[in-house]
Coordinates of C-alpha atoms and ligand atoms in Angstrom, one line a residue:
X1 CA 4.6 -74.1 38.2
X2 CA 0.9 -72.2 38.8
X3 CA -0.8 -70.4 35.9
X4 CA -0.5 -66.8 36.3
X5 CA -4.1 -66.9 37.0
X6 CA -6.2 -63.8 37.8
X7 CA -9.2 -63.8 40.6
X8 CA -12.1 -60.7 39.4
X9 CA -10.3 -58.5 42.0
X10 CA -7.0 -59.3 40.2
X11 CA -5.0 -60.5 42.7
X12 CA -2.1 -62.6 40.5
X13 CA -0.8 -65.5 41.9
X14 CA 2.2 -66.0 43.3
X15 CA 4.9 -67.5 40.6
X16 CA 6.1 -70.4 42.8
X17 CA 5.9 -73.9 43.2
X18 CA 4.0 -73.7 46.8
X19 CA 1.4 -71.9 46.7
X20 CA -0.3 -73.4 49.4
X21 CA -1.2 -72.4 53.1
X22 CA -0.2 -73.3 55.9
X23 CA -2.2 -73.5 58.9
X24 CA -2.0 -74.3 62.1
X25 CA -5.2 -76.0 65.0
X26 CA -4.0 -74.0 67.8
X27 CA -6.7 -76.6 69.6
X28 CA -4.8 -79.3 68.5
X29 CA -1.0 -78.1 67.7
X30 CA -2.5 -80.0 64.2
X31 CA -0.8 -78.5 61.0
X32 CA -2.3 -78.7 57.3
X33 CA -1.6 -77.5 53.9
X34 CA -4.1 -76.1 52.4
X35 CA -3.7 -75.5 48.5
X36 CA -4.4 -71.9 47.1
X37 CA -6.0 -72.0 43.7
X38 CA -6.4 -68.9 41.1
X39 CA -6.3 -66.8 44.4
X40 CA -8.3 -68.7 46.8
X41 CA -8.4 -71.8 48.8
X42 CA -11.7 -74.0 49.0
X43 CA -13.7 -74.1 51.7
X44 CA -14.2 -77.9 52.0
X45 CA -10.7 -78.4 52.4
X46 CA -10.7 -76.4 56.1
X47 CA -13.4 -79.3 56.7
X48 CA -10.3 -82.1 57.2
X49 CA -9.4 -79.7 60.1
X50 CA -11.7 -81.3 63.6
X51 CA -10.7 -81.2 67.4
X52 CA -12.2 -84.6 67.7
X53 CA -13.1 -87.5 65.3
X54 CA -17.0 -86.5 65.7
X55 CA -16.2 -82.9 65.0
X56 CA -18.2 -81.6 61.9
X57 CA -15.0 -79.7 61.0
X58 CA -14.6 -76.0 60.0
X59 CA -16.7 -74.0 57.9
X60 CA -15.9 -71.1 56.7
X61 CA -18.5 -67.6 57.3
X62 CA -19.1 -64.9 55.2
X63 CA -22.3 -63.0 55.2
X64 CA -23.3 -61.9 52.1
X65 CA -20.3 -63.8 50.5
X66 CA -18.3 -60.5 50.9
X67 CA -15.2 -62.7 50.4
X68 CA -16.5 -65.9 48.5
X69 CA -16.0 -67.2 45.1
X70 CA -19.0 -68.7 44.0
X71 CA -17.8 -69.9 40.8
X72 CA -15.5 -70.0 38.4
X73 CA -16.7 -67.9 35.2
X74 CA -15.4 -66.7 31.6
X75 CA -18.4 -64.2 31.1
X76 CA -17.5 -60.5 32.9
X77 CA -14.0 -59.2 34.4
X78 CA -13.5 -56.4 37.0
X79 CA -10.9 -55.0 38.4
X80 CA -12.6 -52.6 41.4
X81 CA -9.5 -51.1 42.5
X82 CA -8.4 -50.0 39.0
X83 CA -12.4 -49.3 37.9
X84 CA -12.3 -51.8 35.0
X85 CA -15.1 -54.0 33.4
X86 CA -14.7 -56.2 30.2
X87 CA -17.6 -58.8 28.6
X88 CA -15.7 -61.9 27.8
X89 CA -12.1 -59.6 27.3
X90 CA -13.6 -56.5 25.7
X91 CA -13.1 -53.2 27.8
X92 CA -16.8 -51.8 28.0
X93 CA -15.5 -48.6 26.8
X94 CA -15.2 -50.0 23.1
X95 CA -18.2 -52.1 23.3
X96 CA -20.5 -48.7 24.0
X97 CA -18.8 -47.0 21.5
X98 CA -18.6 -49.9 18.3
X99 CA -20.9 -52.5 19.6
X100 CA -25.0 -53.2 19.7
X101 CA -26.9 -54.1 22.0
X102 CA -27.9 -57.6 20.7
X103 CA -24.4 -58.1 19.5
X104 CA -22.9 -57.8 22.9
X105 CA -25.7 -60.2 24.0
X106 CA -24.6 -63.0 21.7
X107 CA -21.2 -62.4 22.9
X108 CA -22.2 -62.5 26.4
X109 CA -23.8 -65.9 25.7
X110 CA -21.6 -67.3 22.4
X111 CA -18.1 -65.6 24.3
X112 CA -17.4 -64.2 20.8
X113 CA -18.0 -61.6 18.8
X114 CA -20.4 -62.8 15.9
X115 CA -19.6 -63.0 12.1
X116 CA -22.1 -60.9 9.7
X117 CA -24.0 -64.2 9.3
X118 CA -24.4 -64.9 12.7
X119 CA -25.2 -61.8 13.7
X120 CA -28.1 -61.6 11.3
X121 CA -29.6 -65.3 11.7
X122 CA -29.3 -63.8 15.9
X123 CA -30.8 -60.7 14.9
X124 CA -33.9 -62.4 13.3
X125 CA -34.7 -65.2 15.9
X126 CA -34.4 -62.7 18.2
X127 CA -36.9 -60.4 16.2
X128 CA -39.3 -63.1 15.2
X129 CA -39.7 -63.7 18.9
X130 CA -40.7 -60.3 20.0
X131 CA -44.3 -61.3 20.5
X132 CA -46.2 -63.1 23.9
X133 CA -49.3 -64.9 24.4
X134 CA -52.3 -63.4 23.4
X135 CA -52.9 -64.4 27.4
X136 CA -50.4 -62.5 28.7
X137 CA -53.0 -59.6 27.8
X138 CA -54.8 -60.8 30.3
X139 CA -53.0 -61.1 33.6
X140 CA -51.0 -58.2 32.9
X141 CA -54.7 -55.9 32.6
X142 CA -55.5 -58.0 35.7
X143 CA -53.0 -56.0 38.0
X144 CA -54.2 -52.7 39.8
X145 CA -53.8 -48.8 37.4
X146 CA -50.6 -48.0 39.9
X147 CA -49.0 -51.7 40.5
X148 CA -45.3 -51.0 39.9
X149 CA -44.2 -52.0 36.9
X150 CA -40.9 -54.5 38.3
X151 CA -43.8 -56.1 40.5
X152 CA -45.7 -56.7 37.1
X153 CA -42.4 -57.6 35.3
X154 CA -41.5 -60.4 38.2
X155 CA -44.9 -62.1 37.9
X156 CA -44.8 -61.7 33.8
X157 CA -41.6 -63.3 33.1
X158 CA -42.0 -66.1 36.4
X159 CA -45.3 -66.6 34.2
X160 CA -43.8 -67.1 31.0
X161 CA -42.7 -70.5 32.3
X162 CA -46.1 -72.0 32.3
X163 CA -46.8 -70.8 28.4
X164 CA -42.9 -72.8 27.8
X165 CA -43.7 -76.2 29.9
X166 CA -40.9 -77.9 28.1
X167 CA -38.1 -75.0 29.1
X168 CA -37.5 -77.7 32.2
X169 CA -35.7 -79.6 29.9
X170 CA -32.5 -77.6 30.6
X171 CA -30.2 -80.8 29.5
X172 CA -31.2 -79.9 26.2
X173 CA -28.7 -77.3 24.7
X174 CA -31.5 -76.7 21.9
X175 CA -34.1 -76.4 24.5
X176 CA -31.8 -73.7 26.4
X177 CA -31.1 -71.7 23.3
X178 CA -35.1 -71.5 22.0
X179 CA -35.6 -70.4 26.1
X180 CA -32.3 -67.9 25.8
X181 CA -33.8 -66.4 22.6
X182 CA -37.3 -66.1 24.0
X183 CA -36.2 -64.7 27.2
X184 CA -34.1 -61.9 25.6
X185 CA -36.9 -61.1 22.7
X186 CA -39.8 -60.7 24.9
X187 CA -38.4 -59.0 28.0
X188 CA -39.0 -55.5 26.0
X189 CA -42.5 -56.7 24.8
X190 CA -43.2 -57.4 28.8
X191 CA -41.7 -54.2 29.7
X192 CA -43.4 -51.9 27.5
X193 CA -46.9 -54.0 28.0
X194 CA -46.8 -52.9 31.8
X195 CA -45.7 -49.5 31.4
X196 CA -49.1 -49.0 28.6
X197 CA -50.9 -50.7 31.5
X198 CA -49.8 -48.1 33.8
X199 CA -50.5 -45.1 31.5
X200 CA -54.3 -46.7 30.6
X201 CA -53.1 -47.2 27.1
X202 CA -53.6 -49.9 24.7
X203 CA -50.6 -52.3 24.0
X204 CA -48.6 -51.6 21.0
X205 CA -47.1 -55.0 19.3
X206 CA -43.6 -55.3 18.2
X207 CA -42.9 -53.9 14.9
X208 CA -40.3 -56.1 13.2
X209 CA -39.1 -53.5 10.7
X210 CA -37.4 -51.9 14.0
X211 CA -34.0 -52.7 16.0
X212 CA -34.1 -53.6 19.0
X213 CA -33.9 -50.4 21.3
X214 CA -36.3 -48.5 18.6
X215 CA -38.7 -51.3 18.5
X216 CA -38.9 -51.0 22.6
X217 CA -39.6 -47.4 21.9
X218 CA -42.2 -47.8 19.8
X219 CA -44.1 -50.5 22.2
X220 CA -43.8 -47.9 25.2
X221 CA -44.7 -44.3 22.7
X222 CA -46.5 -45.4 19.7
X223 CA -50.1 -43.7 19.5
X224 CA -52.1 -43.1 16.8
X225 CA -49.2 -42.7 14.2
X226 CA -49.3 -45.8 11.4
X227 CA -45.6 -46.3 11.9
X228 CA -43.5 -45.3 14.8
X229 CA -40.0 -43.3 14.2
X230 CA -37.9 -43.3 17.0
X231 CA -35.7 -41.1 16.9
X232 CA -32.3 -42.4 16.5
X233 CA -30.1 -40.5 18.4
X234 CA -32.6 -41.7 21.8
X235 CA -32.3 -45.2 19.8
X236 CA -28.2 -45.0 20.1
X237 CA -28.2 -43.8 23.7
X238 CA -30.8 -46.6 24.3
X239 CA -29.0 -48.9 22.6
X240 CA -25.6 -47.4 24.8
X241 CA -27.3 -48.1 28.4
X242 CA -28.6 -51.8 27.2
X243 CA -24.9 -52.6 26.5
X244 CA -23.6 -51.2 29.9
X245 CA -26.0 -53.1 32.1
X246 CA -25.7 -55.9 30.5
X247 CA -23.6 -58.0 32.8
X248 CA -21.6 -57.6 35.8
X249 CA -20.4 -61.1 37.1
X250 CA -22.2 -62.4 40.6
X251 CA -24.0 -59.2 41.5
X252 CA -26.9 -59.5 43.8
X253 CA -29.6 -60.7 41.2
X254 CA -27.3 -63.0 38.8
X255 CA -26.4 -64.8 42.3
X256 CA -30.1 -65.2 42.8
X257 CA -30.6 -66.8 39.5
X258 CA -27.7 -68.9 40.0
X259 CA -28.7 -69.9 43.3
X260 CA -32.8 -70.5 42.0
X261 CA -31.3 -72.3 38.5
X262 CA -29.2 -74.8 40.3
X263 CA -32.1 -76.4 41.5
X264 CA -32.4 -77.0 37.8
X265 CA -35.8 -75.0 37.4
X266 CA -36.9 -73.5 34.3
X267 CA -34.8 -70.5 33.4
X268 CA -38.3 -68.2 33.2
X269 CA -38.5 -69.3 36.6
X270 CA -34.7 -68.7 37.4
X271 CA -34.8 -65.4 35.2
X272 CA -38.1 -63.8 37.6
X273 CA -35.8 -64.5 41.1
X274 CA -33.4 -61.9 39.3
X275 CA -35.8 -59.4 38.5
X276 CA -36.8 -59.9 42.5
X277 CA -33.7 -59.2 43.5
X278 CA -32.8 -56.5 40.9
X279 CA -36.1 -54.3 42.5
X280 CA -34.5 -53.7 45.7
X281 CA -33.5 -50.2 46.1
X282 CA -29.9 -51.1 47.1
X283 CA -29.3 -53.0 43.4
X284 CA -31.4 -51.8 40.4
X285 CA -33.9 -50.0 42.1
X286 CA -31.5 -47.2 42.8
X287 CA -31.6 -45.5 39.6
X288 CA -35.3 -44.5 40.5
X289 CA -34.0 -44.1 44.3
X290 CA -31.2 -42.1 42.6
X291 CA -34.2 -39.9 41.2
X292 CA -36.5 -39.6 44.4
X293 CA -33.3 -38.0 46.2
X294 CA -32.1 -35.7 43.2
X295 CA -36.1 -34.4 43.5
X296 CA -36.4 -34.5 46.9
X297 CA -33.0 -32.3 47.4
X298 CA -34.6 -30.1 44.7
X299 CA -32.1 -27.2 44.6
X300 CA -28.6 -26.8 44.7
X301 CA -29.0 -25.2 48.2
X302 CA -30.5 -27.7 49.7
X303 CA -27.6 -30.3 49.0
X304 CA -25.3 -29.6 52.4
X305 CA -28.0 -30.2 54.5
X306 CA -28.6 -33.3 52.4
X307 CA -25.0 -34.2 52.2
X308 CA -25.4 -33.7 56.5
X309 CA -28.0 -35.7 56.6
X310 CA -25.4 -38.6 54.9
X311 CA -22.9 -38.4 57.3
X312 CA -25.3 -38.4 60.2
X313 CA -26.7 -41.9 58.5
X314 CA -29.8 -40.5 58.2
X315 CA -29.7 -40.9 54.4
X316 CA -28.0 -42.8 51.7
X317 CA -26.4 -41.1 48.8
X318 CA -28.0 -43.4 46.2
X319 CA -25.9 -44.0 42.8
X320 CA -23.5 -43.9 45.0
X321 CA -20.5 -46.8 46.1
X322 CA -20.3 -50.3 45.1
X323 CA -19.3 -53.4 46.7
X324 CA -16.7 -54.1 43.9
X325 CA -15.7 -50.9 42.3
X326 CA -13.4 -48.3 44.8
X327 CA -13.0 -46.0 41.9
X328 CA -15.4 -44.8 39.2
X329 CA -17.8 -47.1 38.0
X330 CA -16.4 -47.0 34.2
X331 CA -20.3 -47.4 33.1
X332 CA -21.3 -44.4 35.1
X333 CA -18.5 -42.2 33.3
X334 CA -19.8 -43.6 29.7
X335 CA -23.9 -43.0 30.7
X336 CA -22.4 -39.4 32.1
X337 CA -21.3 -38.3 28.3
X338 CA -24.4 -39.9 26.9
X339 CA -26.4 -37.5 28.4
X340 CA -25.1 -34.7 26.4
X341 CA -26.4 -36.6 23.3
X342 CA -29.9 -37.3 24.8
X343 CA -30.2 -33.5 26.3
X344 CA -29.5 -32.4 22.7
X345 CA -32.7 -34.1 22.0
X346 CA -35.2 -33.7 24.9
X347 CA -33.5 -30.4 26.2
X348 CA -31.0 -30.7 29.8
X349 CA -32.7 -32.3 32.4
X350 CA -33.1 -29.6 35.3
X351 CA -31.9 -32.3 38.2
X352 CA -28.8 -32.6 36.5
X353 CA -27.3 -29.8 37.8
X354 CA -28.3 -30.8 40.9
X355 CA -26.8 -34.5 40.2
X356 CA -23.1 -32.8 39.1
X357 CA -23.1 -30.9 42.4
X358 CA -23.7 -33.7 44.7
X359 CA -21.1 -35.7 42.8
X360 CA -18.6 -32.5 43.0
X361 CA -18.8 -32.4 46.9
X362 CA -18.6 -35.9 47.2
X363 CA -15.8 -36.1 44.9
X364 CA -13.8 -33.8 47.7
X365 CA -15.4 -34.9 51.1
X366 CA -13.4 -37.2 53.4
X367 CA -16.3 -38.9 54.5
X368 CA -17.2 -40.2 50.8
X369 CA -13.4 -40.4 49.9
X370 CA -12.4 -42.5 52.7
X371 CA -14.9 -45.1 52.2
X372 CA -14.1 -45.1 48.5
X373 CA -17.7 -44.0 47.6
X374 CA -17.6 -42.8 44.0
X375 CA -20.8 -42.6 41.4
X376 CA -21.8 -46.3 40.1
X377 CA -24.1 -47.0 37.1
X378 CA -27.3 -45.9 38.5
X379 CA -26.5 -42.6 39.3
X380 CA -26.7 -40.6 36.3
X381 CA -28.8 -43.3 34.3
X382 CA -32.3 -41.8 35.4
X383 CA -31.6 -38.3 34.2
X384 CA -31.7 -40.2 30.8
X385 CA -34.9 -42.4 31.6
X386 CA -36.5 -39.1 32.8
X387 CA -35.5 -37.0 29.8
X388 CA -37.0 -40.2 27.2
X389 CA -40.4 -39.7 29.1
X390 CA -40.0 -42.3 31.4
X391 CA -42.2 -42.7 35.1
X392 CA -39.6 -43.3 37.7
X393 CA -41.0 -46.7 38.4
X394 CA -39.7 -47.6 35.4
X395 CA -36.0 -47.3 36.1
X396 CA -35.5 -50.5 37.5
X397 CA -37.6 -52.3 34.3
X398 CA -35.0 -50.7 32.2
X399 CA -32.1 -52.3 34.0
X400 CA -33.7 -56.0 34.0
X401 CA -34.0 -55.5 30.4
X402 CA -30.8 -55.4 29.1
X403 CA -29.5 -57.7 32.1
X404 CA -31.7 -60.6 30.9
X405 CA -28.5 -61.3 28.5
X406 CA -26.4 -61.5 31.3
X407 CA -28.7 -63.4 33.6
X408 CA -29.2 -66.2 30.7
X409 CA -25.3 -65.8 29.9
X410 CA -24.5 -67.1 33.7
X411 CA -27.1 -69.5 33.6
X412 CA -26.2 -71.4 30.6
X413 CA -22.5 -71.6 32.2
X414 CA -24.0 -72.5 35.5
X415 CA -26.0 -75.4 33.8
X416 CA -23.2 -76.8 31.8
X417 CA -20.3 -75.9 35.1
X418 CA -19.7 -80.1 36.0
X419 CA -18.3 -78.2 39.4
X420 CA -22.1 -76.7 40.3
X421 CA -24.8 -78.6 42.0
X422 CA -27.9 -77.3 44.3
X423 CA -26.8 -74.4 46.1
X424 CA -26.9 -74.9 50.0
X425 CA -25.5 -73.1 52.0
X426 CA -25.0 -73.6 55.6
X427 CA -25.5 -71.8 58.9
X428 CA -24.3 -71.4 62.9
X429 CA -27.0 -72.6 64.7
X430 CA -27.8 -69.6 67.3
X431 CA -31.3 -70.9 68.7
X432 CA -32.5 -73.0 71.4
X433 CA -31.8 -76.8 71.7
X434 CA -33.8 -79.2 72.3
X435 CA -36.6 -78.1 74.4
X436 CA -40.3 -80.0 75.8
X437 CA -43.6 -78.8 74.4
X438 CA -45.4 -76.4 76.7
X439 CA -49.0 -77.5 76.7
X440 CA -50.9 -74.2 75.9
X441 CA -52.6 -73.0 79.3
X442 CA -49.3 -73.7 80.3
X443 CA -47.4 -70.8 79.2
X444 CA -47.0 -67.6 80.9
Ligands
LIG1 C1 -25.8 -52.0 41.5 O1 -22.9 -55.8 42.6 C2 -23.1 -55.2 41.4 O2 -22.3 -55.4 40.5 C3 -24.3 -54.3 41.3 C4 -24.5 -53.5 40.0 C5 -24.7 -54.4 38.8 O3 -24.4 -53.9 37.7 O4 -25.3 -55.5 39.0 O5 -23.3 -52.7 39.8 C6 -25.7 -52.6 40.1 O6 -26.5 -52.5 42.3 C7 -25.1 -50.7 41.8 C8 -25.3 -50.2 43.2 C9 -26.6 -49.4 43.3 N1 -27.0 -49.1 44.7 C10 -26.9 -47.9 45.2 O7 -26.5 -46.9 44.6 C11 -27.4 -47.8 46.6 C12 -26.5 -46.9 47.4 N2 -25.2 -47.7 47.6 C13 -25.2 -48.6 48.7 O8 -26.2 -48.8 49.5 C14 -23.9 -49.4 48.8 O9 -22.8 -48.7 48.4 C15 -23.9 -50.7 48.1 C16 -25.1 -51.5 48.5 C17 -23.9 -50.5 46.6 C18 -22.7 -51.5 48.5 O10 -22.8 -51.8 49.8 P1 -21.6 -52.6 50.6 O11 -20.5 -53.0 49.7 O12 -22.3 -53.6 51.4 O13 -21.0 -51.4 51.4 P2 -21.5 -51.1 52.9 O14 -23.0 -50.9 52.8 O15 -20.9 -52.0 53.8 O16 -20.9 -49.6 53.0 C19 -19.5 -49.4 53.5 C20 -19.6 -48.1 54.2 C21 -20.7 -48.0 55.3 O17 -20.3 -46.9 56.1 P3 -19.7 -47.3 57.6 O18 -20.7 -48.4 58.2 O19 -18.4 -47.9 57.4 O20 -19.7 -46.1 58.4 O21 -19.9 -47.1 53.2 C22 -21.2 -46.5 53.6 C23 -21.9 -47.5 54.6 O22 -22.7 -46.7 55.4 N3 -21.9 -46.3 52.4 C24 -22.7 -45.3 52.1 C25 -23.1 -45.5 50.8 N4 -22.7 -46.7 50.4 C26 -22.0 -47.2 51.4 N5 -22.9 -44.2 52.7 C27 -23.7 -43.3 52.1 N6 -24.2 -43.4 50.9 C28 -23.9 -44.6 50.2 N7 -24.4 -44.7 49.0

């Protein structure tokens, strides 16, 4: 009998004893059973299926693994249809409202909540490891007054790995945890570092008195003040968007640092391919895409031209659709009410009128509806970055953040998955074959 077993789009399995294919070679009139596990068959077992003994057999294709399970994980659920996301079983809607940041880290990692005790010693080795290398002073001053702060942020974490030479030892579950711990404590301290380097200010040092999101506040705005206050109802909303973009099973960037750790690099190393891939304006560099638009629109006249411009594919309404979710992104509906709280603070962010309209129309226009295009996490989340002071350029920092957890989280469960190995994947081969040199004077 088959375990009523649930793939992330929650497609149960059948309760039967046969819960295999069937298929049939039309090139051969060959039949084979292939089994169906959890909702999907394995690729390797369509290999078996050959039209002659020196046949390589069938692969399967799927560009941008649209329709590909690349591993079997415990961490992150979604259901895309129904628009739900839970961190190891916990609907993200109670974890924003009861949880912490750090706490929803350890259980991203641990796959339980903590108890009080473990919560604290997590709180302080996380907190006692806050600071970098007096060095890292150096290279991060060494990058030019306007250098984006992701491109600082890739080459400041990939460079972490040199000051760690012994985070190679990934065998070692110690080992991994010191890394885990580091990676997690100084991905604010990085942060903030290139945003002062940016603004021509000095760098401000972790303060250990402060939590987590404060402390990260008072790196990126502490001036002349003796002891920085953040203020914490920004702290709380802070605190709120770490815990939403936490994880979100094999997104773009946590498949890159599957992909780079199964070569069994460092995890510094592994860490910096999924800020790479988190920059790209189609992943987490739409929230400051999401931005650029809502100011380039500018007023709420401007947006049916804008919204034309969409449908004529001469734009992209960023913050907008997902690859998984067809319905609401339940993290943009969450960072949507948390703006009220940091408005109440920094006064309403002017583009958010703007941001409600476009939503509205798209809300009720076929050409959104039909492809199931609805608001994801990064559309509303800039209107809070902007309103705590922050340079556009920073949006994407302050997604790689919070998604360090999740990065390390699938890492560690890479590392110790007996299933995973180097990933390779294959190709069809659409070039020339086999052709003579053409001396140079030669060719035409
Ligand atoms: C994140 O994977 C994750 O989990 C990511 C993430 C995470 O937490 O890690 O959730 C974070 O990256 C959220 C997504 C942020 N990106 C954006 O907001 C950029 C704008 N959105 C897209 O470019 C797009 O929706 C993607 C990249 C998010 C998803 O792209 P898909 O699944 O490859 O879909 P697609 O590009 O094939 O689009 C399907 C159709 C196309 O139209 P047709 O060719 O059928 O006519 O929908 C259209 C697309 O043109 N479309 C859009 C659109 N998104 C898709 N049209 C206008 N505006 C958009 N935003």
């Amino acid at each position: 009998m088959s375990q009523q077993t649930e793939t992330t789009d929650g497609a149960g399995v059948a309760e039967s004893g046969n819960d295999t294919l069937t298929v049939t070679d039309n090139r051969t009139g060959q039949t084979y059973e292939i089994e169906i596990t959890d909702g999907t068959v394995r690729a390797m077992d369509f290999r078996q299926i050959k039209v002659s003994e020196d046949d390589f057999g069938l692969m399967t294709y799927d560009p941008a693994f649209t329709n590909t399970a690349s591993c079997r994980s415990a961490i992150t659920y979604i259901d895309g249809d129904k628009g739900i996301l839970e961190y190891r079983g916990y609907p993200i809607e109670q974890l924003a409202e009861q949880s912490t940041y750090l706490e929803v880290a350890y259980l991203l990692i641990h796959g339980e909540l903590p108890t009080s005790e473990q919560l604290d010693q997590w709180t302080h080795d996380i907190t006692i490891h806050t600071f970098v290398h007096e060095n890292v002073k150096e290279f991060v001053g060494g990058f030019r007054h306007d250098a984006h702060p992701m491109g600082m942020l890739l080459g400041s974490v990939g460079a972490l790995s040199t000051f760690y030479p012994d985070a190679n030892e990934i065998k070692d579950p110690d080992n991994r945890m010191i890394q885990t711990i580091r990676l997690i404590a100084k991905m604010p301290t990085l942060a903030a570092f290139a945003y002062r380097h940016t603004q021509g200010q000095p760098y401000v040092y972790p303060d250990n008195d402060l939590k987590y999101p404060g402390n990260f506040l008072n790196m990126m705005y502490k001036m002349t003040e003796l002891k920085y206050e953040p203020d914490p109802r920004l702290e709380r909303a802070l605190d709120i968007l770490f815990i939403l973009h936490a994880d979100h099973e094999q997104n773009c960037s946590t498949n890159a640092v599957r992909a780079v750790g199964s070569s069994q690099v460092d995890p510094y190393s592994a860490t910096a391919a999924g800020v790479a891939a988190l920059y790209g304006p189609l992943h987490g560099g739409a929230n400051e895409a999401v931005l650029r638009m809502l100011k380039r629109i500018e007023k709420k006249e401007n947006i049916r031209d804008f919204m034309q411009g969409v449908k004529d594919g001469n734009e992209r309404l960023m913050g907008f659709g997902h690859r998984v979710y067809k319905n609401y992104d339940p993290r943009a509906k969450i960072i949507k009410k948390a703006t009220d709280d940091v408005f109440e603070v920094t006064g309403v962010n002017p583009l958010l009128e703007i941001a409600l309209e476009l939503e509205k129309i798209a809300l009720e226009d076929d050409y959104f509806v039909s492809r199931k295009l609805y608001p994801n996490v990064d559309f509303y989340s800039g209107l809070i970055y902007e309103a705590l002071g922050l340079p556009v350029s920073m949006f994407p920092v302050m997604f790689a953040i919070p998604r360090t957890s999740g990065w390390i989280a699938q890492w560690l469960e890479m590392v110790e998955d007996k299933e995973q190995k180097i990933a390779r994947p294959r190709q069809i081969y659409t070039g020339d074959r086999t052709r003579d040199y053409v001396p140079l004077d030669q060719r035409g």
